[in-house]
């Protein structure tokens, strides 16, 4: 298998076979993101992708999950994604889930019928970055879509039957806009009602546009206490039917995991304990607030 540059994947795809269907991110303009800045976006040929898959079959005898990288493999033509899925099914009959990143625009470009075709063929999960539900913040970070479009994309993915995993970024509104960020983010997540919600914390990457704004004083980063308080407000405002919630990325100050709405009160209690500096949390090794 040939890999180009650093390959990113969601935490839940840690044990998956990773195949680069695309190189880089077609958008590549978000002000906080440096993941694919060193790559010029391109879609790999089916021949190259099939060769990688065939080679993987020679090395591994049990592949239960496949993740199609890089940034937004869903930007490929539906027919080509179907060919890849069919090839995976042929080579790895034991495979139980195929996943990929899908930007909101990629989902919107596909018809519901196309998404259903992908689902029926074996596409099990789409990971979509929501980042924030606030229009001003989405504009400031150059997300390229507004909140209504992100919500529409999320609903559309869910309608197709494909599991949807979305991410929000704590602290993306900075000190000035944190309340707008969290309230509007809760609204958009409630609207989408995803199967999985991952909460990351803003990490400043040197050289990004956002990093420059922090340097100039235009953007003020939230303190760990403020990020934790923001998480509390988010959870208080979420009303979901059934969602696996995770805040266990390396960027997070406080590790949280549960199912919503079932574990909401427990999670809120954990946050309150952390905000109060409860010794048990320090003893368990979470970063002291
Ligand atoms: S769409 Fe995702 S990968 Fe692409 S620039 Fe934005 S955050 Fe980075």
GROMACS .gro file of C-alpha atoms and ligand atoms in nm:
model
  297
    1UNK     CA    1   0.000   0.000   0.000
    2UNK     CA    2   0.124   0.345  -0.079
    3UNK     CA    3   0.052   0.633   0.156
    4UNK     CA    4   0.118   0.997   0.070
    5UNK     CA    5   0.203   1.235   0.354
    6UNK     CA    6   0.042   1.220   0.697
    7UNK     CA    7  -0.280   1.019   0.695
    8UNK     CA    8  -0.558   1.126   0.933
    9UNK     CA    9  -0.850   0.913   1.045
   10UNK     CA   10  -1.121   0.939   1.312
   11UNK     CA   11  -1.031   0.783   1.652
   12UNK     CA   12  -1.293   0.511   1.602
   13UNK     CA   13  -1.112   0.396   1.284
   14UNK     CA   14  -0.792   0.316   1.474
   15UNK     CA   15  -0.810  -0.053   1.381
   16UNK     CA   16  -0.936  -0.005   1.026
   17UNK     CA   17  -0.755  -0.063   0.703
   18UNK     CA   18  -0.688   0.288   0.575
   19UNK     CA   19  -0.691   0.339   0.199
   20UNK     CA   20  -0.629   0.681   0.047
   21UNK     CA   21  -0.901   0.728  -0.213
   22UNK     CA   22  -0.818   1.097  -0.238
   23UNK     CA   23  -0.508   1.292  -0.147
   24UNK     CA   24  -0.564   1.601   0.067
   25UNK     CA   25  -0.882   1.803   0.113
   26UNK     CA   26  -1.072   1.959  -0.178
   27UNK     CA   27  -1.167   2.259   0.039
   28UNK     CA   28  -0.845   2.302   0.238
   29UNK     CA   29  -0.939   2.655   0.350
   30UNK     CA   30  -1.057   2.626   0.711
   31UNK     CA   31  -0.871   2.886   0.914
   32UNK     CA   32  -0.785   2.652   1.204
   33UNK     CA   33  -0.680   2.348   1.002
   34UNK     CA   34  -0.332   2.260   0.886
   35UNK     CA   35  -0.390   1.890   0.817
   36UNK     CA   36  -0.360   1.893   0.441
   37UNK     CA   37  -0.177   2.218   0.373
   38UNK     CA   38   0.119   2.030   0.226
   39UNK     CA   39  -0.097   1.837  -0.021
   40UNK     CA   40  -0.248   1.941  -0.351
   41UNK     CA   41  -0.589   1.779  -0.372
   42UNK     CA   42  -0.641   1.501  -0.620
   43UNK     CA   43  -0.854   1.194  -0.662
   44UNK     CA   44  -0.653   0.875  -0.701
   45UNK     CA   45  -0.726   0.647  -0.995
   46UNK     CA   46  -0.938   0.339  -0.935
   47UNK     CA   47  -0.645   0.133  -1.061
   48UNK     CA   48  -0.416   0.264  -0.784
   49UNK     CA   49  -0.685   0.217  -0.519
   50UNK     CA   50  -0.762  -0.138  -0.633
   51UNK     CA   51  -0.390  -0.224  -0.631
   52UNK     CA   52  -0.367  -0.103  -0.269
   53UNK     CA   53  -0.670  -0.310  -0.173
   54UNK     CA   54  -0.533  -0.622  -0.343
   55UNK     CA   55  -0.200  -0.575  -0.169
   56UNK     CA   56  -0.372  -0.534   0.168
   57UNK     CA   57  -0.551  -0.866   0.113
   58UNK     CA   58  -0.213  -1.035   0.080
   59UNK     CA   59  -0.092  -0.891   0.412
   60UNK     CA   60  -0.400  -0.908   0.634
   61UNK     CA   61  -0.630  -1.204   0.684
   62UNK     CA   62  -0.903  -1.031   0.882
   63UNK     CA   63  -1.017  -0.683   0.780
   64UNK     CA   64  -1.345  -0.592   0.950
   65UNK     CA   65  -1.336  -0.218   0.882
   66UNK     CA   66  -1.207  -0.005   0.596
   67UNK     CA   67  -1.170   0.373   0.610
   68UNK     CA   68  -1.135   0.570   0.288
   69UNK     CA   69  -0.906   0.869   0.344
   70UNK     CA   70  -0.807   1.156   0.292
   71UNK     CA   71  -1.004   1.469   0.369
   72UNK     CA   72  -1.325   1.409   0.180
   73UNK     CA   73  -1.341   1.087  -0.017
   74UNK     CA   74  -1.712   1.153  -0.067
   75UNK     CA   75  -1.610   1.418  -0.322
   76UNK     CA   76  -1.549   1.132  -0.568
   77UNK     CA   77  -1.811   1.040  -0.827
   78UNK     CA   78  -2.074   0.810  -0.681
   79UNK     CA   79  -2.004   0.544  -0.944
   80UNK     CA   80  -1.637   0.537  -0.848
   81UNK     CA   81  -1.713   0.509  -0.476
   82UNK     CA   82  -1.951   0.224  -0.558
   83UNK     CA   83  -1.674   0.050  -0.755
   84UNK     CA   84  -1.440   0.082  -0.455
   85UNK     CA   85  -1.703  -0.050  -0.215
   86UNK     CA   86  -1.777  -0.343  -0.446
   87UNK     CA   87  -1.406  -0.421  -0.468
   88UNK     CA   88  -1.378  -0.412  -0.087
   89UNK     CA   89  -1.677  -0.645  -0.056
   90UNK     CA   90  -1.524  -0.883  -0.310
   91UNK     CA   91  -1.177  -0.887  -0.151
   92UNK     CA   92  -1.280  -0.864   0.214
   93UNK     CA   93  -1.609  -1.051   0.261
   94UNK     CA   94  -1.546  -1.030   0.639
   95UNK     CA   95  -1.557  -0.646   0.629
   96UNK     CA   96  -1.844  -0.516   0.840
   97UNK     CA   97  -1.810  -0.140   0.795
   98UNK     CA   98  -1.675   0.103   0.538
   99UNK     CA   99  -1.639   0.468   0.636
  100UNK     CA  100  -1.516   0.798   0.496
  101UNK     CA  101  -1.504   1.171   0.563
  102UNK     CA  102  -1.773   1.372   0.388
  103UNK     CA  103  -1.781   1.751   0.380
  104UNK     CA  104  -2.130   1.909   0.391
  105UNK     CA  105  -2.094   2.025   0.029
  106UNK     CA  106  -2.008   1.672  -0.085
  107UNK     CA  107  -2.319   1.534   0.081
  108UNK     CA  108  -2.536   1.810  -0.068
  109UNK     CA  109  -2.397   1.743  -0.417
  110UNK     CA  110  -2.524   1.385  -0.401
  111UNK     CA  111  -2.890   1.299  -0.439
  112UNK     CA  112  -3.059   1.105  -0.161
  113UNK     CA  113  -3.087   0.817  -0.409
  114UNK     CA  114  -2.709   0.819  -0.463
  115UNK     CA  115  -2.647   0.818  -0.088
  116UNK     CA  116  -2.892   0.530  -0.053
  117UNK     CA  117  -2.708   0.340  -0.328
  118UNK     CA  118  -2.383   0.388  -0.134
  119UNK     CA  119  -2.552   0.274   0.184
  120UNK     CA  120  -2.699  -0.036   0.019
  121UNK     CA  121  -2.360  -0.123  -0.130
  122UNK     CA  122  -2.194  -0.107   0.213
  123UNK     CA  123  -2.102   0.249   0.309
  124UNK     CA  124  -2.165   0.231   0.682
  125UNK     CA  125  -2.063   0.569   0.820
  126UNK     CA  126  -1.989   0.926   0.712
  127UNK     CA  127  -1.781   1.153   0.935
  128UNK     CA  128  -1.879   1.517   0.888
  129UNK     CA  129  -1.716   1.819   1.051
  130UNK     CA  130  -1.984   2.060   1.172
  131UNK     CA  131  -1.732   2.265   1.376
  132UNK     CA  132  -1.992   2.526   1.482
  133UNK     CA  133  -2.360   2.596   1.433
  134UNK     CA  134  -2.309   2.971   1.425
  135UNK     CA  135  -2.310   3.140   1.084
  136UNK     CA  136  -2.066   3.418   1.178
  137UNK     CA  137  -1.816   3.167   1.311
  138UNK     CA  138  -1.856   2.943   1.004
  139UNK     CA  139  -1.780   3.249   0.789
  140UNK     CA  140  -1.482   3.349   1.003
  141UNK     CA  141  -1.328   3.003   0.980
  142UNK     CA  142  -1.387   2.982   0.601
  143UNK     CA  143  -1.589   2.664   0.630
  144UNK     CA  144  -1.746   2.739   0.292
  145UNK     CA  145  -2.100   2.656   0.405
  146UNK     CA  146  -2.354   2.811   0.638
  147UNK     CA  147  -2.538   2.646   0.926
  148UNK     CA  148  -2.852   2.577   0.723
  149UNK     CA  149  -2.645   2.392   0.460
  150UNK     CA  150  -2.459   2.191   0.723
  151UNK     CA  151  -2.790   2.093   0.886
  152UNK     CA  152  -2.939   1.997   0.550
  153UNK     CA  153  -2.636   1.785   0.468
  154UNK     CA  154  -2.657   1.610   0.804
  155UNK     CA  155  -3.027   1.535   0.771
  156UNK     CA  156  -2.977   1.410   0.418
  157UNK     CA  157  -2.702   1.168   0.520
  158UNK     CA  158  -2.921   1.033   0.797
  159UNK     CA  159  -3.221   0.993   0.567
  160UNK     CA  160  -3.013   0.768   0.344
  161UNK     CA  161  -2.962   0.523   0.630
  162UNK     CA  162  -2.586   0.581   0.654
  163UNK     CA  163  -2.469   0.633   1.013
  164UNK     CA  164  -2.360   0.989   1.072
  165UNK     CA  165  -2.079   1.095   1.301
  166UNK     CA  166  -2.030   1.470   1.346
  167UNK     CA  167  -1.771   1.680   1.525
  168UNK     CA  168  -1.788   2.016   1.699
  169UNK     CA  169  -1.489   2.219   1.810
  170UNK     CA  170  -1.498   2.364   2.162
  171UNK     CA  171  -1.361   2.713   2.186
  172UNK     CA  172  -1.406   2.797   1.818
  173UNK     CA  173  -1.592   3.118   1.902
  174UNK     CA  174  -1.313   3.242   2.128
  175UNK     CA  175  -1.390   3.454   2.433
  176UNK     CA  176  -1.603   3.698   2.233
  177UNK     CA  177  -1.843   3.449   2.077
  178UNK     CA  178  -1.839   3.143   2.299
  179UNK     CA  179  -2.204   3.166   2.399
  180UNK     CA  180  -2.325   3.213   2.040
  181UNK     CA  181  -2.103   2.923   1.939
  182UNK     CA  182  -2.232   2.683   2.198
  183UNK     CA  183  -2.602   2.773   2.177
  184UNK     CA  184  -2.610   2.760   1.795
  185UNK     CA  185  -2.401   2.444   1.793
  186UNK     CA  186  -2.650   2.272   2.022
  187UNK     CA  187  -2.931   2.387   1.789
  188UNK     CA  188  -2.771   2.245   1.477
  189UNK     CA  189  -2.685   1.915   1.647
  190UNK     CA  190  -3.045   1.887   1.771
  191UNK     CA  191  -3.162   1.953   1.417
  192UNK     CA  192  -2.935   1.688   1.264
  193UNK     CA  193  -2.981   1.437   1.550
  194UNK     CA  194  -2.662   1.245   1.458
  195UNK     CA  195  -2.575   0.890   1.560
  196UNK     CA  196  -2.238   1.000   1.699
  197UNK     CA  197  -2.115   1.335   1.829
  198UNK     CA  198  -1.747   1.398   1.890
  199UNK     CA  199  -1.633   1.708   2.073
  200UNK     CA  200  -1.281   1.829   2.002
  201UNK     CA  201  -1.110   2.127   2.159
  202UNK     CA  202  -0.956   2.398   1.946
  203UNK     CA  203  -0.584   2.338   1.904
  204UNK     CA  204  -0.384   2.617   1.752
  205UNK     CA  205  -0.168   2.507   1.464
  206UNK     CA  206   0.127   2.730   1.393
  207UNK     CA  207   0.100   2.923   1.067
  208UNK     CA  208  -0.276   2.886   1.025
  209UNK     CA  209  -0.495   3.193   0.977
  210UNK     CA  210  -0.647   3.146   1.319
  211UNK     CA  211  -0.303   3.126   1.478
  212UNK     CA  212  -0.221   3.462   1.318
  213UNK     CA  213  -0.542   3.610   1.460
  214UNK     CA  214  -0.446   3.490   1.807
  215UNK     CA  215  -0.100   3.641   1.767
  216UNK     CA  216  -0.248   3.976   1.665
  217UNK     CA  217  -0.495   3.970   1.954
  218UNK     CA  218  -0.797   3.952   1.725
  219UNK     CA  219  -0.899   3.610   1.864
  220UNK     CA  220  -0.876   3.517   2.230
  221UNK     CA  221  -0.850   3.151   2.319
  222UNK     CA  222  -1.072   3.012   2.596
  223UNK     CA  223  -0.912   2.892   2.918
  224UNK     CA  224  -0.956   2.523   3.018
  225UNK     CA  225  -1.225   2.629   3.269
  226UNK     CA  226  -1.412   2.819   2.998
  227UNK     CA  227  -1.393   2.526   2.758
  228UNK     CA  228  -1.533   2.299   3.028
  229UNK     CA  229  -1.811   2.543   3.105
  230UNK     CA  230  -1.888   2.562   2.733
  231UNK     CA  231  -1.917   2.181   2.725
  232UNK     CA  232  -2.158   2.199   3.015
  233UNK     CA  233  -2.381   2.449   2.833
  234UNK     CA  234  -2.367   2.235   2.519
  235UNK     CA  235  -2.480   1.923   2.702
  236UNK     CA  236  -2.753   2.113   2.884
  237UNK     CA  237  -2.893   2.229   2.549
  238UNK     CA  238  -2.871   1.901   2.359
  239UNK     CA  239  -3.194   1.715   2.296
  240UNK     CA  240  -3.113   1.406   2.094
  241UNK     CA  241  -3.300   1.085   2.034
  242UNK     CA  242  -3.004   0.847   2.060
  243UNK     CA  243  -2.645   0.956   2.020
  244UNK     CA  244  -2.307   0.824   2.125
  245UNK     CA  245  -2.123   1.122   2.274
  246UNK     CA  246  -1.745   1.133   2.300
  247UNK     CA  247  -1.510   1.402   2.424
  248UNK     CA  248  -1.204   1.182   2.447
  249UNK     CA  249  -0.971   1.325   2.185
  250UNK     CA  250  -0.615   1.418   2.283
  251UNK     CA  251  -0.720   1.784   2.251
  252UNK     CA  252  -0.984   1.761   2.527
  253UNK     CA  253  -0.916   1.880   2.881
  254UNK     CA  254  -1.176   1.649   3.030
  255UNK     CA  255  -1.252   1.300   2.901
  256UNK     CA  256  -1.623   1.233   2.869
  257UNK     CA  257  -1.806   0.943   2.711
  258UNK     CA  258  -2.168   0.837   2.722
  259UNK     CA  259  -2.489   0.794   2.536
  260UNK     CA  260  -2.738   1.079   2.504
  261UNK     CA  261  -2.991   1.140   2.637
  262UNK     CA  262  -2.944   0.846   2.876
  263UNK     CA  263  -2.617   0.964   3.040
  264UNK     CA  264  -2.674   1.339   3.029
  265UNK     CA  265  -2.704   1.391   3.406
  266UNK     CA  266  -2.400   1.173   3.478
  267UNK     CA  267  -2.193   1.367   3.225
  268UNK     CA  268  -2.306   1.699   3.371
  269UNK     CA  269  -2.211   1.577   3.717
  270UNK     CA  270  -1.866   1.481   3.590
  271UNK     CA  271  -1.824   1.830   3.449
  272UNK     CA  272  -1.936   1.991   3.776
  273UNK     CA  273  -1.692   1.773   3.968
  274UNK     CA  274  -1.413   1.879   3.734
  275UNK     CA  275  -1.506   2.246   3.762
  276UNK     CA  276  -1.502   2.212   4.142
  277UNK     CA  277  -1.156   2.054   4.128
  278UNK     CA  278  -1.275   1.725   4.277
  279UNK     CA  279  -0.965   1.528   4.382
  280UNK     CA  280  -1.086   1.202   4.228
  281UNK     CA  281  -1.059   1.352   3.882
  282UNK     CA  282  -0.710   1.477   3.943
  283UNK     CA  283  -0.611   1.135   4.077
  284UNK     CA  284  -0.742   0.972   3.760
  285UNK     CA  285  -0.505   1.182   3.561
  286UNK     CA  286  -0.719   1.432   3.382
  287UNK     CA  287  -0.549   1.762   3.315
  288UNK     CA  288  -0.618   1.989   3.610
  289UNK     CA  289  -0.834   2.284   3.518
  290LIG     S1  290  -1.279   2.063   0.540
  290LIG    FE1  291  -1.180   1.953   0.712
  290LIG     S2  292  -0.983   1.882   0.631
  290LIG    FE2  293  -1.059   2.038   0.490
  290LIG     S3  294  -0.965   2.229   0.558
  290LIG    FE3  295  -1.165   2.215   0.659
  290LIG     S4  296  -1.125   2.113   0.857
  290LIG    FE4  297  -0.942   2.080   0.727
   0.00000   0.00000   0.00000
